[in-house]
Short mmCIF file of C-alpha atoms and ligand atoms in Angstrom, two decimals:
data_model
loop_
_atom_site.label_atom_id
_atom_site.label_comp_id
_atom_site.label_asym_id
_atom_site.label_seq_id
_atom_site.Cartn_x
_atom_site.Cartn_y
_atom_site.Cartn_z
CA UNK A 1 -23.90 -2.70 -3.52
CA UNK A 2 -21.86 -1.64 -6.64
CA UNK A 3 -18.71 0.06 -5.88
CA UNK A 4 -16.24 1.68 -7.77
CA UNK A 5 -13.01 1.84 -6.26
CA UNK A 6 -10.28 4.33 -8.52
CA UNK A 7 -6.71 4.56 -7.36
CA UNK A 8 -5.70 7.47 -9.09
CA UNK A 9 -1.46 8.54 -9.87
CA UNK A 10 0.03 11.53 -11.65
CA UNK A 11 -0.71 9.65 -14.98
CA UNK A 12 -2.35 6.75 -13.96
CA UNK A 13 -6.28 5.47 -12.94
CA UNK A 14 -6.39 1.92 -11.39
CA UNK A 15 -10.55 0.90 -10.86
CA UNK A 16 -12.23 -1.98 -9.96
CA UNK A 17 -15.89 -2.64 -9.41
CA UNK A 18 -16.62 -4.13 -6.63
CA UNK A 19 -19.45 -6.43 -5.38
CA UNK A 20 -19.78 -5.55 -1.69
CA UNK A 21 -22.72 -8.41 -1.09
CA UNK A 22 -20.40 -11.06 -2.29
CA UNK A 23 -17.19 -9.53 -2.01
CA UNK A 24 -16.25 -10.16 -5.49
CA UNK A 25 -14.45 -8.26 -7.38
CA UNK A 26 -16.60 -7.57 -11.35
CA UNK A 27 -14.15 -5.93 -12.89
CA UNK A 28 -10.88 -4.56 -12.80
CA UNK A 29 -8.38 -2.50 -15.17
CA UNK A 30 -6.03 0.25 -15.57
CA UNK A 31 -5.86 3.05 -17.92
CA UNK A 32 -1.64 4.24 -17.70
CA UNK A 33 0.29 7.24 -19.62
CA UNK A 34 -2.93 9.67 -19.30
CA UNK A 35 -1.52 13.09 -21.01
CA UNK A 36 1.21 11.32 -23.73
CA UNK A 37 0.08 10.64 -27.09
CA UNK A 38 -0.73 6.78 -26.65
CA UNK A 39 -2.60 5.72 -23.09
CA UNK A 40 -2.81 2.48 -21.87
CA UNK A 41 -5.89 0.29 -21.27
CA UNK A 42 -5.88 -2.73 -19.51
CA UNK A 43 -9.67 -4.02 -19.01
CA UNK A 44 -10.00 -7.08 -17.23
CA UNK A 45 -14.00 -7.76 -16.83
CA UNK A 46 -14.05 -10.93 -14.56
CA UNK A 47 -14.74 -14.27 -16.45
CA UNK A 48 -14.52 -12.42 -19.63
CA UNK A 49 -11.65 -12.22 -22.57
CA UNK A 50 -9.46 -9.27 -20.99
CA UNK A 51 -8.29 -6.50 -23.43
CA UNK A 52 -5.82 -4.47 -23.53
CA UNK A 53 -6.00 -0.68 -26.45
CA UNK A 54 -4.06 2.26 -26.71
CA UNK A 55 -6.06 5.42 -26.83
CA UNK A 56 -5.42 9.18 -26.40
CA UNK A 57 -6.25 10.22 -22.90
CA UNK A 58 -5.61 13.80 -22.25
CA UNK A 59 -6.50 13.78 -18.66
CA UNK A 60 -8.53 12.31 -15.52
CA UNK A 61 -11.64 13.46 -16.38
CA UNK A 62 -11.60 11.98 -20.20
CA UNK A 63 -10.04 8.77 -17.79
CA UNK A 64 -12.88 8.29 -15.43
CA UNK A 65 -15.78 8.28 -18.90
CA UNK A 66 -13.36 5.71 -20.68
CA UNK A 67 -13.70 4.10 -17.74
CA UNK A 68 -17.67 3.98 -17.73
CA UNK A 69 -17.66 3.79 -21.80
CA UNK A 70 -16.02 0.25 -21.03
CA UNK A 71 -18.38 -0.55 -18.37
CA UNK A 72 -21.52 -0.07 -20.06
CA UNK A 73 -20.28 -1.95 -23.38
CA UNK A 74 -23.04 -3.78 -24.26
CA UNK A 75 -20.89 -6.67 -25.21
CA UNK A 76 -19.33 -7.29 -21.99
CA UNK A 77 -22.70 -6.56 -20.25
CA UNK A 78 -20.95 -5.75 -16.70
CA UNK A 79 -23.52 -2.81 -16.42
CA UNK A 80 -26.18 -1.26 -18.39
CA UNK A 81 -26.73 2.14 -16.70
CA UNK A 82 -24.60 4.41 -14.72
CA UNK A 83 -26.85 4.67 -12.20
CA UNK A 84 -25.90 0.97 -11.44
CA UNK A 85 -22.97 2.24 -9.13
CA UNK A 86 -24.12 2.99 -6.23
CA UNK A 87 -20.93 4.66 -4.51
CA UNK A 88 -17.57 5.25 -5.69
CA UNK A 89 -14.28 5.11 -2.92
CA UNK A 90 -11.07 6.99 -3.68
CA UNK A 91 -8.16 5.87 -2.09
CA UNK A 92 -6.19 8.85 -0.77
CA UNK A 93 -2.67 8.44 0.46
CA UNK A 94 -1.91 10.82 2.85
CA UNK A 95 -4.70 11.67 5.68
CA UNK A 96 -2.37 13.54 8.23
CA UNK A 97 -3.21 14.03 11.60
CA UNK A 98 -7.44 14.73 10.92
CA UNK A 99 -8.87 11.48 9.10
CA UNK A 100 -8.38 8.67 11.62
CA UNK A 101 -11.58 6.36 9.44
CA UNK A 102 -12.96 6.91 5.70
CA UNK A 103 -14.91 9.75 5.26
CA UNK A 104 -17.74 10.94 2.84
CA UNK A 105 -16.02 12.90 0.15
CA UNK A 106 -17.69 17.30 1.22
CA UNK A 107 -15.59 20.84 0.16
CA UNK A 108 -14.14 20.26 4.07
CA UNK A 109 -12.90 17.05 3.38
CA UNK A 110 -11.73 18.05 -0.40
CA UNK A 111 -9.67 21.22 1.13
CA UNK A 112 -8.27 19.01 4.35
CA UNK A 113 -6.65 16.46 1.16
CA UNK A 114 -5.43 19.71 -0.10
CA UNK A 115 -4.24 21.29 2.83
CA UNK A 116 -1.73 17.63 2.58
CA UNK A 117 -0.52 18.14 -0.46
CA UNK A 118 2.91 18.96 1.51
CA UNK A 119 2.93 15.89 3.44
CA UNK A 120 2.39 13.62 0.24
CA UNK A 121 3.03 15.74 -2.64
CA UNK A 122 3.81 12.73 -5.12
CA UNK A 123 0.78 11.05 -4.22
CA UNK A 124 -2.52 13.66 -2.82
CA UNK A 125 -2.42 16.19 -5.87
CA UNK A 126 -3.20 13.09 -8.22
CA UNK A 127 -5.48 11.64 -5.63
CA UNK A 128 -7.97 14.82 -5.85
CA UNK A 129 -7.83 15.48 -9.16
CA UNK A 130 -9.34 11.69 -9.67
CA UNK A 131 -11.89 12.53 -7.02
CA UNK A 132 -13.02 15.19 -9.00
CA UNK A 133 -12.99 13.43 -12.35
CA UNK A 134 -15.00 10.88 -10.61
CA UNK A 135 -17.47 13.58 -9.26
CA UNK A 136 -18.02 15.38 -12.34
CA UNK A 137 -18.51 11.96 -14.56
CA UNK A 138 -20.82 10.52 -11.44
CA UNK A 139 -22.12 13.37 -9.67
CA UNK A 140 -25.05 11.96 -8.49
CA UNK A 141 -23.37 9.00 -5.94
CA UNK A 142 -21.59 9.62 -2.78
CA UNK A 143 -17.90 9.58 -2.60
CA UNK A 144 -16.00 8.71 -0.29
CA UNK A 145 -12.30 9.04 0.89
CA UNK A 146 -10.73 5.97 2.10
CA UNK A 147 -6.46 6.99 3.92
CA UNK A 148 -3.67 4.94 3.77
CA UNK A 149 -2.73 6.22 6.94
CA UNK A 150 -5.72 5.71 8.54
CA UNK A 151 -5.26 2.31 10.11
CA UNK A 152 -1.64 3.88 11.93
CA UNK A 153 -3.40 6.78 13.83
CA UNK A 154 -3.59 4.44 17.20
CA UNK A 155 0.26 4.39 16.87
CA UNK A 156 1.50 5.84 20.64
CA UNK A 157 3.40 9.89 20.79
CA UNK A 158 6.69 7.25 21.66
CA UNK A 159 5.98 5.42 18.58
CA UNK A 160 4.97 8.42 16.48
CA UNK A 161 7.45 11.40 17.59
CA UNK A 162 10.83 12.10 16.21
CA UNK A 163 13.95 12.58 18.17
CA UNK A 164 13.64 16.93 16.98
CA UNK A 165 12.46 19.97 18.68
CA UNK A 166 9.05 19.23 19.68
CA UNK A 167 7.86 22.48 18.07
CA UNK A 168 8.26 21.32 14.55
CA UNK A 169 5.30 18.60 15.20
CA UNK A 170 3.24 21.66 16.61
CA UNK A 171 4.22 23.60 13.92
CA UNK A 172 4.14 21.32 10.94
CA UNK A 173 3.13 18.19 12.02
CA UNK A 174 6.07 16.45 11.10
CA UNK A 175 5.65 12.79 12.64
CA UNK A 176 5.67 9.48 11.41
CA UNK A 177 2.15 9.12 9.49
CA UNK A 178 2.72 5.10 8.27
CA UNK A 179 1.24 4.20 4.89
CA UNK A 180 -0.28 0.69 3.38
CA UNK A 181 -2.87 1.22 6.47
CA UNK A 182 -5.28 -0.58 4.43
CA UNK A 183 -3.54 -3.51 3.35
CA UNK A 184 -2.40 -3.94 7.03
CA UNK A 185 -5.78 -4.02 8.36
CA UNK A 186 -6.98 -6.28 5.48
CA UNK A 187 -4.21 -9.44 6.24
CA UNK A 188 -4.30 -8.89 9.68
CA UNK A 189 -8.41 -9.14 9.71
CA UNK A 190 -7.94 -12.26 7.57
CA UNK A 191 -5.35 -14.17 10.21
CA UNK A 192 -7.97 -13.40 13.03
CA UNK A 193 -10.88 -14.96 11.02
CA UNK A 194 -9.05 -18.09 10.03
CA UNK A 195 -7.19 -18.99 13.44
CA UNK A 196 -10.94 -17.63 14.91
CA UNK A 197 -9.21 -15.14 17.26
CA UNK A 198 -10.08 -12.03 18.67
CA UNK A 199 -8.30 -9.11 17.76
CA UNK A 200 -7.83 -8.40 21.50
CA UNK A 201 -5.73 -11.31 21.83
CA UNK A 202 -3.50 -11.27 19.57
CA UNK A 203 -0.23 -9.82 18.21
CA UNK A 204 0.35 -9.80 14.74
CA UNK A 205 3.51 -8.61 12.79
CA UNK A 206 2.27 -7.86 8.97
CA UNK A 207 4.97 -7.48 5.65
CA UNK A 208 3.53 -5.43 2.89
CA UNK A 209 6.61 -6.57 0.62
CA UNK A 210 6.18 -5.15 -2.71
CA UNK A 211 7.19 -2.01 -5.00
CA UNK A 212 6.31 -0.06 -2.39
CA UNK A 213 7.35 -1.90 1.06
CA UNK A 214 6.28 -1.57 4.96
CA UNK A 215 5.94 -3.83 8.19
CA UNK A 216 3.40 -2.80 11.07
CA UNK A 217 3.00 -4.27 14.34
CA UNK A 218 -0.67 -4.67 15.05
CA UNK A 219 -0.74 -5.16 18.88
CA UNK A 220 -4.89 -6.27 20.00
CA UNK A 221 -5.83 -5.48 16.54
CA UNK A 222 -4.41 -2.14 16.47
CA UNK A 223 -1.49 -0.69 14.73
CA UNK A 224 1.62 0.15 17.67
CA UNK A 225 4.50 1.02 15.08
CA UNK A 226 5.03 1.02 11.40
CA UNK A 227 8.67 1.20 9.49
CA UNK A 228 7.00 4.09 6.65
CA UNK A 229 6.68 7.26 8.45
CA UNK A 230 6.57 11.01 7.59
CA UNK A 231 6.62 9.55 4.25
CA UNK A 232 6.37 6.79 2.51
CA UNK A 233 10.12 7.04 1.93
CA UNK A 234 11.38 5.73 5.38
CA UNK A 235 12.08 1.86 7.03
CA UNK A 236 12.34 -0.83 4.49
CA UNK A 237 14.64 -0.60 1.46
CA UNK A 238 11.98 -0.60 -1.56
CA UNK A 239 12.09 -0.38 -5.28
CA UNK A 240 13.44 2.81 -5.91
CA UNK A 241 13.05 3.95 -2.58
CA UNK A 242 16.10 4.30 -0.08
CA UNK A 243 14.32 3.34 3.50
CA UNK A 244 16.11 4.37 6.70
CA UNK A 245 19.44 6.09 5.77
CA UNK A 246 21.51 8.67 8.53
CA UNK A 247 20.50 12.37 7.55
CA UNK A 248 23.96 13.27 7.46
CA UNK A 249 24.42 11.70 3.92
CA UNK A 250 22.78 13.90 2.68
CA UNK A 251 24.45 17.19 4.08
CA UNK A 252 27.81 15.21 2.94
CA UNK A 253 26.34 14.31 -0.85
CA UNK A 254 25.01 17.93 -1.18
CA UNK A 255 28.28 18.92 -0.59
CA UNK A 256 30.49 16.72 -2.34
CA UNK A 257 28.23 16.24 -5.32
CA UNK A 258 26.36 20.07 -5.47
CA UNK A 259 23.20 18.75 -5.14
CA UNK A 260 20.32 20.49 -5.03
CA UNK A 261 17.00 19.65 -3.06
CA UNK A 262 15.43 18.63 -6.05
CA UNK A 263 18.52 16.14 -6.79
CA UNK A 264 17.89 15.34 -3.83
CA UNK A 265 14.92 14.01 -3.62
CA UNK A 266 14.74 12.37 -6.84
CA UNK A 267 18.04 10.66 -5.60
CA UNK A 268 15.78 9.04 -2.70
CA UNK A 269 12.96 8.36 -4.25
CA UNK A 270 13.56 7.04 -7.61
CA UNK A 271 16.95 6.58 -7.77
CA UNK A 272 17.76 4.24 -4.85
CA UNK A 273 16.39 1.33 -2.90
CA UNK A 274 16.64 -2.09 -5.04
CA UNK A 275 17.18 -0.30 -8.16
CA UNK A 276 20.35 2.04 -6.56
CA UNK A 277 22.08 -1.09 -4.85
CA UNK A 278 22.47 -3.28 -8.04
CA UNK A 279 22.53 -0.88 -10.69
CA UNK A 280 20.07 -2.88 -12.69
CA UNK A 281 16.49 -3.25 -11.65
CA UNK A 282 14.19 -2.64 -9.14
CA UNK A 283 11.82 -5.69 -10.25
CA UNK A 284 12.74 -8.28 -7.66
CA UNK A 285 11.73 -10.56 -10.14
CA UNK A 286 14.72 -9.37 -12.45
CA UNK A 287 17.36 -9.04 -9.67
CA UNK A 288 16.56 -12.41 -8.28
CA UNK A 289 17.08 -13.92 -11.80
CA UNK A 290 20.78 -11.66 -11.93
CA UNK A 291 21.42 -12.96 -8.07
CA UNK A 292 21.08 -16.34 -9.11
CA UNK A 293 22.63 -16.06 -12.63
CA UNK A 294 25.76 -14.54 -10.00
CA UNK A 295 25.65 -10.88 -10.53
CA UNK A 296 27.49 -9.39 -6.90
CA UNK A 297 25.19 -6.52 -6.86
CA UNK A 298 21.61 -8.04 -7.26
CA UNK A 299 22.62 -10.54 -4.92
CA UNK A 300 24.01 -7.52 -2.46
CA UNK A 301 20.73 -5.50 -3.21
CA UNK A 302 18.51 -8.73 -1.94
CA UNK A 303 20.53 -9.30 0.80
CA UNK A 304 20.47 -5.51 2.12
CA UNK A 305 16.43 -6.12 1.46
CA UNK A 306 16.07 -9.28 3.47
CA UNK A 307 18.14 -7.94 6.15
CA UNK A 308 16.22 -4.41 6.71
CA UNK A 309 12.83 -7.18 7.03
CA UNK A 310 13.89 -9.30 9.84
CA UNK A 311 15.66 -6.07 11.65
CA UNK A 312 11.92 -4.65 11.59
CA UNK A 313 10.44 -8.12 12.35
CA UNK A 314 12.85 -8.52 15.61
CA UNK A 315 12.12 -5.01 16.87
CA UNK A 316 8.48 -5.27 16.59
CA UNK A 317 8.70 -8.74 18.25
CA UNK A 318 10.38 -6.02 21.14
CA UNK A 319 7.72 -4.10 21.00
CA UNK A 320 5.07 -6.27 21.05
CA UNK A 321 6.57 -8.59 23.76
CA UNK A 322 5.80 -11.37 21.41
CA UNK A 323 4.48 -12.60 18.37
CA UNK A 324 1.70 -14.96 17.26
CA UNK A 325 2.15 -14.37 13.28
CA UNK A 326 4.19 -13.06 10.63
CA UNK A 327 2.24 -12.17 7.36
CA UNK A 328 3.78 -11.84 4.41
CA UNK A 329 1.55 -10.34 1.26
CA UNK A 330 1.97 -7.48 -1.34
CA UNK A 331 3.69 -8.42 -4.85
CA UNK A 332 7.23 -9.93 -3.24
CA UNK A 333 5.97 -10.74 0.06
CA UNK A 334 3.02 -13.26 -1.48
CA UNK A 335 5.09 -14.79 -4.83
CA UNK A 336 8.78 -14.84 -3.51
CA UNK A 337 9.68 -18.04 -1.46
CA UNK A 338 13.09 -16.87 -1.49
CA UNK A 339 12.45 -13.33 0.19
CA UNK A 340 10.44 -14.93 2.58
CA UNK A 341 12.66 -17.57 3.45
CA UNK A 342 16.11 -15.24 3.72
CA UNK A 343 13.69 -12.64 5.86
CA UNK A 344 13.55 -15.29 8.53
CA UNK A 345 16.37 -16.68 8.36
CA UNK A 346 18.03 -17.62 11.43
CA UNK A 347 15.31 -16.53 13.84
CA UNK A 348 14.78 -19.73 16.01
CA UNK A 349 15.58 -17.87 19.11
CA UNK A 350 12.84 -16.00 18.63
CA UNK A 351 10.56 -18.98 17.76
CA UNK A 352 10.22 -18.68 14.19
CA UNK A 353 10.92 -21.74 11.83
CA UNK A 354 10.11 -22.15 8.25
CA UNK A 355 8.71 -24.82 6.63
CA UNK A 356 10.66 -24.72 3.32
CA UNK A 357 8.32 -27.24 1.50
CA UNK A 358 5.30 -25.59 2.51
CA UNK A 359 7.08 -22.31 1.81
CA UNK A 360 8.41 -23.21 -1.71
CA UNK A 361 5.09 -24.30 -2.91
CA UNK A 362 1.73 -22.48 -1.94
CA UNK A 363 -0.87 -22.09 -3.95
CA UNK A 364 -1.24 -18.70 -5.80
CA UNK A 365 -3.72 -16.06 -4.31
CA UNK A 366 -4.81 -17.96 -1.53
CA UNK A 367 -3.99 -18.06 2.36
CA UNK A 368 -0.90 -20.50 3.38
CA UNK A 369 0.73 -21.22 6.72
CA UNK A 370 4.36 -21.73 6.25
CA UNK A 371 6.22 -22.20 9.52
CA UNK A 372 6.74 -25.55 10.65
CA UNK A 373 4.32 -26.96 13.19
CA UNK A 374 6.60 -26.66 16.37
CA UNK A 375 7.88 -22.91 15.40
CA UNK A 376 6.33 -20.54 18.38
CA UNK A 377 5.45 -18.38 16.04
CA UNK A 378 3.43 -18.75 13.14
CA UNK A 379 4.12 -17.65 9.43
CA UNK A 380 1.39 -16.97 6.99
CA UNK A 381 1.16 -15.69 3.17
CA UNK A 382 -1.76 -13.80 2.89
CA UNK A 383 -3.38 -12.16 -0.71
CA UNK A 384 -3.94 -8.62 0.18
CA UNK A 385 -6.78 -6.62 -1.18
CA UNK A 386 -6.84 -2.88 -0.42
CA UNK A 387 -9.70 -2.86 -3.21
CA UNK A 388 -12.14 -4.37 -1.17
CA UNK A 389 -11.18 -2.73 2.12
CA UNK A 390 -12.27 0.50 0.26
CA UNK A 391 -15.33 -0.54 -1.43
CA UNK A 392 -17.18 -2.04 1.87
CA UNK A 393 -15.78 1.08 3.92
CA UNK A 394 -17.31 3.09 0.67
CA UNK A 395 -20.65 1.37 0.54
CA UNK A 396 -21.10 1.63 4.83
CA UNK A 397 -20.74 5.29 4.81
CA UNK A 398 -22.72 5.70 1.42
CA UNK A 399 -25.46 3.83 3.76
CA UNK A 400 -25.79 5.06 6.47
CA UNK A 401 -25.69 8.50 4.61
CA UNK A 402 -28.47 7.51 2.44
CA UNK A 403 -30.23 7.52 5.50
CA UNK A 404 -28.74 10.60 7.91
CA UNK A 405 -27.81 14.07 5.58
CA UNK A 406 -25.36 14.41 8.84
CA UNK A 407 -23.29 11.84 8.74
P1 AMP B 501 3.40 -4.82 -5.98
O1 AMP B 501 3.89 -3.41 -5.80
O2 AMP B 501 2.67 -5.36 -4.78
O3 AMP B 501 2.64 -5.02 -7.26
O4 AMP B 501 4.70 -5.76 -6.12
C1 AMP B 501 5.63 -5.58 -7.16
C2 AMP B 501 6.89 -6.35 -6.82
O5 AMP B 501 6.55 -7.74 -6.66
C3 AMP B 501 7.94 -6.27 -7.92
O6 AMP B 501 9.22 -6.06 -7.34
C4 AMP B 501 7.89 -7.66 -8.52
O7 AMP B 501 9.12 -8.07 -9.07
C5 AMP B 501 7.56 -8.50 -7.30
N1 AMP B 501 7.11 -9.84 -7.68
C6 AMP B 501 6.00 -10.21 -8.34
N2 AMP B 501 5.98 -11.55 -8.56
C7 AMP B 501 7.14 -12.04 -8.04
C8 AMP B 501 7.75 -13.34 -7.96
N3 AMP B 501 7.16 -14.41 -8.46
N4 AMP B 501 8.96 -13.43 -7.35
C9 AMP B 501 9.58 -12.35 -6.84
N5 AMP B 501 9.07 -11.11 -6.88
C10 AMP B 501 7.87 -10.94 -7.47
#
């Protein structure tokens, strides 16, 4: 079946169609800067010459028919009617405490996103205004909703409450949520197919490094705790992103600096994390160039990175009670020997030993053990693909509601 998969930001549409028969991916691209005068798009059909235009997009609609006026170019050939997409998946960030699987896109579902938009306000409002571009330039195809925090709602109340008065989680819900559900469940499905393990058995510790960062511990196939949590803004240090800091900061900064909540969160969010630390970039790529180059800062800001990882990796291997394998995908976690290495480092108490050849050189995109062979616990890279998690949970539920209205 012929999926379309759209990942849609406050300016951005990410699609890819998807082959769900063969699991290959026909076409990707992204279309960025949707409302300024010059858009981005980046078109990358699969085997063909990739392009790259600037157009004037004014908004998500006008995004989602570029989108199909690319597809059906004759010259590319990647389809030749509309009605050659079968199913379209959206992914939607936030899910809160009501969508524990994907779920076919009705006005329930539509106004339950809504009803989020104070949980993930950065992230849902974009998310439904692509599911209705997609609905009014497809309306005849079944949509469906696939959550990021989907794969985290098996997470226990001891895992999942926070240390305040229980009636704000009655109240508002506030909890931890996790995010990068999907890329979670992807790795972690791929290390039980290639050691040919059952879920049941095993324990499994996976890294999501990248702009965005998170670790879960995935306990008998099933998430137990995740460092994201009533936001994406919590655990790891990210890109812009703080992680775990002690609320009190902020009572002191609002103080001492007149900050307002608005400051506030901007501070947080886009201010801090990698970027905040060195004062120079949030691209580990550029900081890990400055680090080496011997700027203080970017080598601070990685250290303060790699640290936060193997604190998350040590208390998950606590409450796990063990560990059979550390994955390590997303952006940083699949290309960055060095992050990987520094992560770990010092960990052979806990059974985990590096195999710095094998770690220094794996081969792009593709699935690499990297501990040595006596460490007790293994190490793999692992490609994620949140794309394809979408499109075959897209094109089951557009199935089996082709054949039940009730589903
Ligand atoms: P993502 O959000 O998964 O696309 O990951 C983006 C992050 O991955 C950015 O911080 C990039 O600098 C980082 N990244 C990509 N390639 C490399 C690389 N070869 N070495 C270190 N970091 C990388």
């Amino acid at each position: 079946m012929l999926v379309l998969v759209i990942n849609c930001g406050s300016s951005s549409v990410k699609y890819n169609l998807i082959d769900t028969e063969n699991e290959k991916n026909v076409c990707k691209g992204v279309i960025e800067r949707i409302g300024a005068v010059t858009s981005i798009v980046k078109h990358e059909p699969a085997g063909q010459k990739h392009t790259k235009h600037t157009l004037n997009i004014a908004n998500h609609t006008d995004a989602l028919q570029q989108i199909l006026t690319y597809l059906l170019n004759p010259e590319s050939q990647i389809i030749s009617s509309p009605d050659e997409i079968k199913a379209v998946g959206h992914r939607v960030v936030h899910g809160g405490e009501m969508f524990k699987d994907s779920v076919l896109i009705d006005e329930d579902v539509t106004a339950a996103i809504e009803q989020a938009f104070d949980l993930a306000p950065l992230h849902n409002p974009p998310n439904l205004k692509g599911i209705q571009a997609a609905q009014k330039n497809l309306p005849d195809v079944p949509h469906v909703a696939v959550f990021d925090t989907a794969f985290h709602h098996s997470l226990p109340n001891k895992a999942f409450l926070y240390g305040i008065p229980n009636r704000f989680y009655r109240r508002y819900k506030i909890r931890k949520y996790g995010f990068h559900g999907t890329s979670h469940y992807f790795v972690s499905r791929q290390y039980y197919k290639l050691v040919n393990q059952k879920a049941e058995d095993t324990k499994v510790i996976s890294c999501h490094l990248g702009n965005g960062a998170s670790i879960a511990a995935v306990d008998g196939g099933k998430s137990v705790d995740t460092s994201m949590g009533f936001t994406p803004l919590s655990g790891l240090v990210m890109g812009t992103r703080s992680g775990d800091i002690d609320p009190s900061i902020l009572f002191y900064l609002i103080e001492k600096e007149e900050l307002t909540l608005a400051n506030v969160h901007a501070l947080l969010n886009r201010h801090s994390g990698l970027l905040g630390l060195s004062g120079y970039a949030s691209d580990m790529r550029d900081l890990i160039e400055e680090a080496s180059n011997g700027d203080r800062r970017c080598q601070q800001a990685i250290d303060v990175f790699c640290y936060k990882i193997k604190q998350y990796i040590g208390s998950y291997i606590a409450t796990m009670n063990g560990c059979d394998a550390i994955i390590f995908t997303a952006g940083i976690g699949e290309n960055s020997p060095l992050i990987r290495k520094r992560s770990l480092e010092q960990m052979d108490y806990l059974g985990i030993e590096i195999d710095d050849k094998k770690n220094d050189s794996p081969e792009r995109g593709t699935i690499q053990k990297i501990s040595t062979e006596s460490s007790r616990t293994e190490v793999y890279v692992i490609p994620t693909n949140e794309e394809l998690v979408i499109a075959i949970d897209t094109a089951k539920i557009a199935q089996a509601s082709d054949q039940s209205p009730w589903v």
